[in-house]
Coordinates of C-alpha atoms and ligand atoms in Angstrom, one line a residue:
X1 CA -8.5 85.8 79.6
X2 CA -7.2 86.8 76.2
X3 CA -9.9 89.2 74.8
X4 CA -9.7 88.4 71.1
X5 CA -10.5 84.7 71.8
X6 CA -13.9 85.8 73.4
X7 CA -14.9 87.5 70.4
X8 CA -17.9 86.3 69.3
X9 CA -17.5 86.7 65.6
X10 CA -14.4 84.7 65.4
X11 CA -16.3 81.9 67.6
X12 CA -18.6 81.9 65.0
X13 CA -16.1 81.4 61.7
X14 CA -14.2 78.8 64.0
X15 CA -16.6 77.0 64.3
X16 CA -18.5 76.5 61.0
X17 CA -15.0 76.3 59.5
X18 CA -14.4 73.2 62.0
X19 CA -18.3 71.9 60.5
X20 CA -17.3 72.6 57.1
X21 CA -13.5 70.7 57.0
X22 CA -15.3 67.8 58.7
X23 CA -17.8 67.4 56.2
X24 CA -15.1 68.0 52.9
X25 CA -13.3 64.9 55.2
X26 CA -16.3 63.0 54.9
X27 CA -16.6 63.7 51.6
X28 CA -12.9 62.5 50.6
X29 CA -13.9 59.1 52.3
X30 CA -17.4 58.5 51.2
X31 CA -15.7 59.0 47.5
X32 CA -12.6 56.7 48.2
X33 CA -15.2 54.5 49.7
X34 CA -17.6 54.3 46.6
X35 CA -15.0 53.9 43.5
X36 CA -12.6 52.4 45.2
X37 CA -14.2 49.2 45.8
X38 CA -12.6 45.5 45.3
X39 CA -14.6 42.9 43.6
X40 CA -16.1 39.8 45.5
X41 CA -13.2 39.1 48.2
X42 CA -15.1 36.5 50.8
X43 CA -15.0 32.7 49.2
X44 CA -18.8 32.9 49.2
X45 CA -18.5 35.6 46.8
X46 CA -16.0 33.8 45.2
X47 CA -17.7 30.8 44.2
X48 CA -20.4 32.5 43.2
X49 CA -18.5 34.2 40.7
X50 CA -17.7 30.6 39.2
X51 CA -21.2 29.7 39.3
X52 CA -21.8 32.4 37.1
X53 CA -19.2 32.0 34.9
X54 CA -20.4 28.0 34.1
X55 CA -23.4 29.1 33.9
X56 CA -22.6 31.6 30.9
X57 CA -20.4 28.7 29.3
X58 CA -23.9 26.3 29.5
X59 CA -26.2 28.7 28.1
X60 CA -23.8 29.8 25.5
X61 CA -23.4 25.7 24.5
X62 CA -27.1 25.2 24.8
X63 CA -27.5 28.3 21.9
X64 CA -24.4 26.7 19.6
X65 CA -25.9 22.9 20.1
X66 CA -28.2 21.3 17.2
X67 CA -31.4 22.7 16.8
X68 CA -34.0 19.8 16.7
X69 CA -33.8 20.4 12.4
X70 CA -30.5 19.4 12.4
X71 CA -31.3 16.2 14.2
X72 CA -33.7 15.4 11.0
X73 CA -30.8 15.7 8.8
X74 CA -28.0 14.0 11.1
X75 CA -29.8 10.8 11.7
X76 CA -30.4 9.6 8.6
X77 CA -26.9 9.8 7.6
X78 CA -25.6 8.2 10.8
X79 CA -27.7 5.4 10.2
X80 CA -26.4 5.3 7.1
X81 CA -22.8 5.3 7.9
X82 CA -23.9 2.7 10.6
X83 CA -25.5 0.3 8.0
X84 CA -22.2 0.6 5.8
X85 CA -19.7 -0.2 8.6
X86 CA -18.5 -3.5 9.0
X87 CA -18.4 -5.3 12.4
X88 CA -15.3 -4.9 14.2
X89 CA -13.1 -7.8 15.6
X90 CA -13.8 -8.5 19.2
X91 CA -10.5 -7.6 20.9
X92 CA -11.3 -8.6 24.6
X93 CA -12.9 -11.9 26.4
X94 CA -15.7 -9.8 28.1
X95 CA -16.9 -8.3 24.6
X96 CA -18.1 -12.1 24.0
X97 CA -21.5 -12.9 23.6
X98 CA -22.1 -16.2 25.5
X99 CA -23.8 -18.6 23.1
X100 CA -22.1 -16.7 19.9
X101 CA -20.2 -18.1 17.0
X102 CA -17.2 -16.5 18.4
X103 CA -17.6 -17.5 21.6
X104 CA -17.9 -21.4 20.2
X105 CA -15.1 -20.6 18.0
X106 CA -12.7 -19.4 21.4
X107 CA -14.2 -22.1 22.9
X108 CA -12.4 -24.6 20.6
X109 CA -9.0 -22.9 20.5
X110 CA -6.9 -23.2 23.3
X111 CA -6.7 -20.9 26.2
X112 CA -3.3 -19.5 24.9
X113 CA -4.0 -19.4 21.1
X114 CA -2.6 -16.4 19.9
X115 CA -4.5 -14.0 17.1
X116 CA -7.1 -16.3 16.5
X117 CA -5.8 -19.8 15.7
X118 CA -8.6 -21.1 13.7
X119 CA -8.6 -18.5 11.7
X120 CA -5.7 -19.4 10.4
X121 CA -5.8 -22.8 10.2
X122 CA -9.5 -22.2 7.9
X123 CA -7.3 -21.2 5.4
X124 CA -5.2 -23.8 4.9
X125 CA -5.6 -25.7 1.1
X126 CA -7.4 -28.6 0.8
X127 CA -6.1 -32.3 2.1
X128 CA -4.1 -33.3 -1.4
X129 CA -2.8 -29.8 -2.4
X130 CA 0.4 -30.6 -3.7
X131 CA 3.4 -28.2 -2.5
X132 CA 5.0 -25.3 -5.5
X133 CA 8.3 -26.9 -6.4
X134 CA 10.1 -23.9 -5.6
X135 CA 8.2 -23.5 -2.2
X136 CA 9.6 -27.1 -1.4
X137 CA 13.2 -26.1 -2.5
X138 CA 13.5 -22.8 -0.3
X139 CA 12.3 -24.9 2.6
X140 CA 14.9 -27.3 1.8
X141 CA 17.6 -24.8 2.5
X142 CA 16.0 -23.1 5.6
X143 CA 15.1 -26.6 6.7
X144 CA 19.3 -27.0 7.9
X145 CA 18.2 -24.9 11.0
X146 CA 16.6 -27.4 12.2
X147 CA 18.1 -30.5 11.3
X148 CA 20.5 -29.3 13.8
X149 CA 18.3 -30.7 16.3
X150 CA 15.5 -32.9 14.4
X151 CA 18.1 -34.8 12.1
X152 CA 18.9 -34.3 8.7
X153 CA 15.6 -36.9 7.9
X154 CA 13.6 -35.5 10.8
X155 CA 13.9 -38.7 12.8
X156 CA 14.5 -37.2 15.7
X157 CA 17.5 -37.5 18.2
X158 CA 18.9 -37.6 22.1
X159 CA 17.9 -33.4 22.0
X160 CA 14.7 -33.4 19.9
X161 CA 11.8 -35.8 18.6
X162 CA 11.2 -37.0 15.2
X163 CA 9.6 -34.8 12.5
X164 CA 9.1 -38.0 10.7
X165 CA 5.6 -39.5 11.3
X166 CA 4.7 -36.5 13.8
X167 CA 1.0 -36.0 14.2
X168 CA 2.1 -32.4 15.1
X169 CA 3.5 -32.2 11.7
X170 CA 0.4 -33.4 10.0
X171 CA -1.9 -31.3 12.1
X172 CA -3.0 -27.9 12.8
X173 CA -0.6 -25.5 11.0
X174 CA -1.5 -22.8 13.4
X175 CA 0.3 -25.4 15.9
X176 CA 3.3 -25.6 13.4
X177 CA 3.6 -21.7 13.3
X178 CA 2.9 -21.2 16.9
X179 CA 5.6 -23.6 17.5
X180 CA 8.4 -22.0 15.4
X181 CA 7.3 -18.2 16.7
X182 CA 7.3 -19.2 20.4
X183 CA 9.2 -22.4 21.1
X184 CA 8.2 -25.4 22.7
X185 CA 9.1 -26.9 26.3
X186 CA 7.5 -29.5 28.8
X187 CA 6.4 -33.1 28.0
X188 CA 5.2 -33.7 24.3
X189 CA 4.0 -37.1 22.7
X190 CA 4.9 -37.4 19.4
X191 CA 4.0 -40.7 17.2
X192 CA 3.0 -42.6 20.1
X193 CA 6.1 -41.8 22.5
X194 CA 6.4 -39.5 25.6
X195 CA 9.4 -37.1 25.2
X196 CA 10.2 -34.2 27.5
X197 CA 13.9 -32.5 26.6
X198 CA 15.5 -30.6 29.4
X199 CA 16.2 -27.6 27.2
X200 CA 12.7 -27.6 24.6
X201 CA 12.5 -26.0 21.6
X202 CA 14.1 -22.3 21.4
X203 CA 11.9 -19.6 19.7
X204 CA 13.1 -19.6 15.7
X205 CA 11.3 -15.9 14.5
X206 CA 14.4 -14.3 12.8
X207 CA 13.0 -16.0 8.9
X208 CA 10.6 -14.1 6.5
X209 CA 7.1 -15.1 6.5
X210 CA 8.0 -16.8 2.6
X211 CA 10.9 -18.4 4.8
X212 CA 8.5 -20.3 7.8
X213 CA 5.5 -20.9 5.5
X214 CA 8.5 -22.9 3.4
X215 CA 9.9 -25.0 5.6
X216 CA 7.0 -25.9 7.4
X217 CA 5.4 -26.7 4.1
X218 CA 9.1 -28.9 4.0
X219 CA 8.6 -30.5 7.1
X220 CA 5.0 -30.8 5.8
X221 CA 5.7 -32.9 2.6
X222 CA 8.9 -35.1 3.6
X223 CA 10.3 -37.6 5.2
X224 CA 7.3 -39.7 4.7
X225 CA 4.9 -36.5 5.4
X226 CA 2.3 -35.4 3.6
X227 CA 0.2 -32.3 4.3
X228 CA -1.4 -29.2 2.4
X229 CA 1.4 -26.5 2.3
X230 CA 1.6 -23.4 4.8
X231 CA 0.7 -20.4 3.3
X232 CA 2.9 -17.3 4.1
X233 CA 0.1 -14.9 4.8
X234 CA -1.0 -17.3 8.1
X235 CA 2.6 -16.9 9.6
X236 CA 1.7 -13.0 9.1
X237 CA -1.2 -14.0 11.2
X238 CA 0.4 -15.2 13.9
X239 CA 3.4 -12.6 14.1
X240 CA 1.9 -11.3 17.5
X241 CA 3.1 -14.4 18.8
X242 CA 6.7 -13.5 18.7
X243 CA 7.8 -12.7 22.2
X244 CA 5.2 -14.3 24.2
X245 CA 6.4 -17.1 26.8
X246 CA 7.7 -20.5 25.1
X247 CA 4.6 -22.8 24.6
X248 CA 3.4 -26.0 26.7
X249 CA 1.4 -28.9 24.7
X250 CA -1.4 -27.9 26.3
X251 CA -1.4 -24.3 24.7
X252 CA -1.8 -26.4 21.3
X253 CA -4.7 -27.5 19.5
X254 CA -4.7 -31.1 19.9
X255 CA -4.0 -32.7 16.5
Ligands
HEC1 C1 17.5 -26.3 19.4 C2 16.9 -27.5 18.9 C3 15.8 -27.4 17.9 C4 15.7 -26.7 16.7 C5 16.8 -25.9 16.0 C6 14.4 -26.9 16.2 N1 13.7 -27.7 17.1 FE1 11.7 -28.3 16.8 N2 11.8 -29.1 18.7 C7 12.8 -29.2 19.5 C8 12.5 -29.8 20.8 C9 13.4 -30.1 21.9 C10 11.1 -30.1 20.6 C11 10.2 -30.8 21.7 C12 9.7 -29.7 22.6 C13 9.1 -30.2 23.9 O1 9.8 -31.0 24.6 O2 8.0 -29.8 24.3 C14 10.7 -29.7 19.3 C15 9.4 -29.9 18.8 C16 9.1 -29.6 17.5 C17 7.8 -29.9 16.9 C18 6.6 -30.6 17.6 C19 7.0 -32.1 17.9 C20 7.3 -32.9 16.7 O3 8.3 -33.6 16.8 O4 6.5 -32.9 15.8 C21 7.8 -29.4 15.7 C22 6.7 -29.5 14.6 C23 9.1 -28.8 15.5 N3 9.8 -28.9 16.6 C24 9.5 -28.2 14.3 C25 10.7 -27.6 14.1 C26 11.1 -26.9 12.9 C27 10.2 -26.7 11.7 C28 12.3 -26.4 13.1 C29 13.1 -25.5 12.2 C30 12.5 -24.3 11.7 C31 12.7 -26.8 14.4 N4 11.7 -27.5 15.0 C32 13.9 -26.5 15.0 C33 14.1 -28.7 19.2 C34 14.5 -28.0 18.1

């Protein structure tokens, strides 16, 4: 046996150096251990986070929202701006109130009446208007459109019925409008007589509002007609129509 290695002082520094280096070890790790922690890695913790987070966002909103004074002072002035608005148009069938003017109203018109068809024909002059001269003579010239098919007299021919004595002439000037906007197709009775043309009516949009309120108030006050003129501000009305599918008879108010 090698004598130096039984010697009991160097036993003794052996082995509290072997204590001591396991301890600085321990050390090293319990340190790396303490400040080198991650934040929250399992999804529990996770979640949690978030909840904390919404939490903060509530609680910060419940501090910036109105105290109960500003309430005092925001009421009164909604209920003011309330009492100053106007009512706003019902835009869809649902929005009715059964019983209602409206709904009486919408229960007149046809199920296809456009923008309100009544509305438009309320504002139609008074039976015995007389037509503006100059009204009557820019109809005249736009009237050549549809003389193509009507006749030069509106009597009517093998592609199109008379104008001439029309109850749909003399009627409803939504009808009228609705009718030059959209076209016309499918069986029609005009003066007494059952028609239905093969190719109907084609849509005639492409004239001013002056230009369709004209000739209708034309076809309105000729030929043996005579009507209150159409106003240009109820074609405006009806400009929605343009586009829509050509009409049937029954998507008129009967006249
Ligand atoms: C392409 C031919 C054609 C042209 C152009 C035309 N129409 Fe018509 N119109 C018809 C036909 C066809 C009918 C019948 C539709 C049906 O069968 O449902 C009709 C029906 C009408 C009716 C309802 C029925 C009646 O006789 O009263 C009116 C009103 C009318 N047209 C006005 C006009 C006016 C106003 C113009 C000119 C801006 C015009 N049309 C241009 C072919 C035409």
């Amino acid at each position: 046996m090698d004598p130096t290695r039984d010697n009991p002082i160097l036993r003794f520094t052996a082995f509290w150096w072997a204590l001591g280096t396991f301890f600085a070890i321990a050390v090293v790790i319990a340190a790396i251990y303490l400040f080198d922690r991650q934040p929250a890695e399992t999804p529990e913790e996770a979640a949690a986070e978030a909840r904390y987070k919404i939490r903060e966002q509530v609680d910060q909103a419940q501090k910036d929202a109105l105290a109960a004074a500003d309430f005092a002072t925001a009421i009164p002035a909604m209920a003011k701006q309330l009492a100053a608005s106007k009512p706003v148009a019902v835009e869809k069938p649902e929005q009715v109130v059964p019983g209602s003017p409206t709904a009486e109203k919408l229960a007149a018109e046809p199920a296809d009446s456009g923008a309100g068809a009544t509305d438009v024909d309320a504002l139609t002059p008074a039976a015995g208007t007389a037509p503006d001269a100059a009204v009557m003579e820019l109809g005249k010239t736009q009237f050549l459109t549809c003389a193509a098919c009507h006749g030069q007299n509106g009597e009517g021919g093998p592609i199109a019925p008379p104008l001439a004595g029309s109850e749909w002439v003399a009627g409803p000037v939504s009808n009228l409008i609705r009718i030059q906007l959209r076209g016309l197709e499918g069986p029609l009775t005009v003066a007494g007589k059952d028609y239905n043309f093969a190719a109907g009516m084609t849509p005639l949009a492409f004239q001013t509002d002056e230009q369709i309120a004209a000739v209708l108030t034309y076809v309105r006050n000729s030929f043996g007609n005579s009507a209150p003129p159409v106003l240009p501000e109820q074609v405006k009305m009806l400009r929605s129509e343009v586009g829509k599918p050509m009409l049937k008879a029954d998507d008129l108010i009967k006249p």
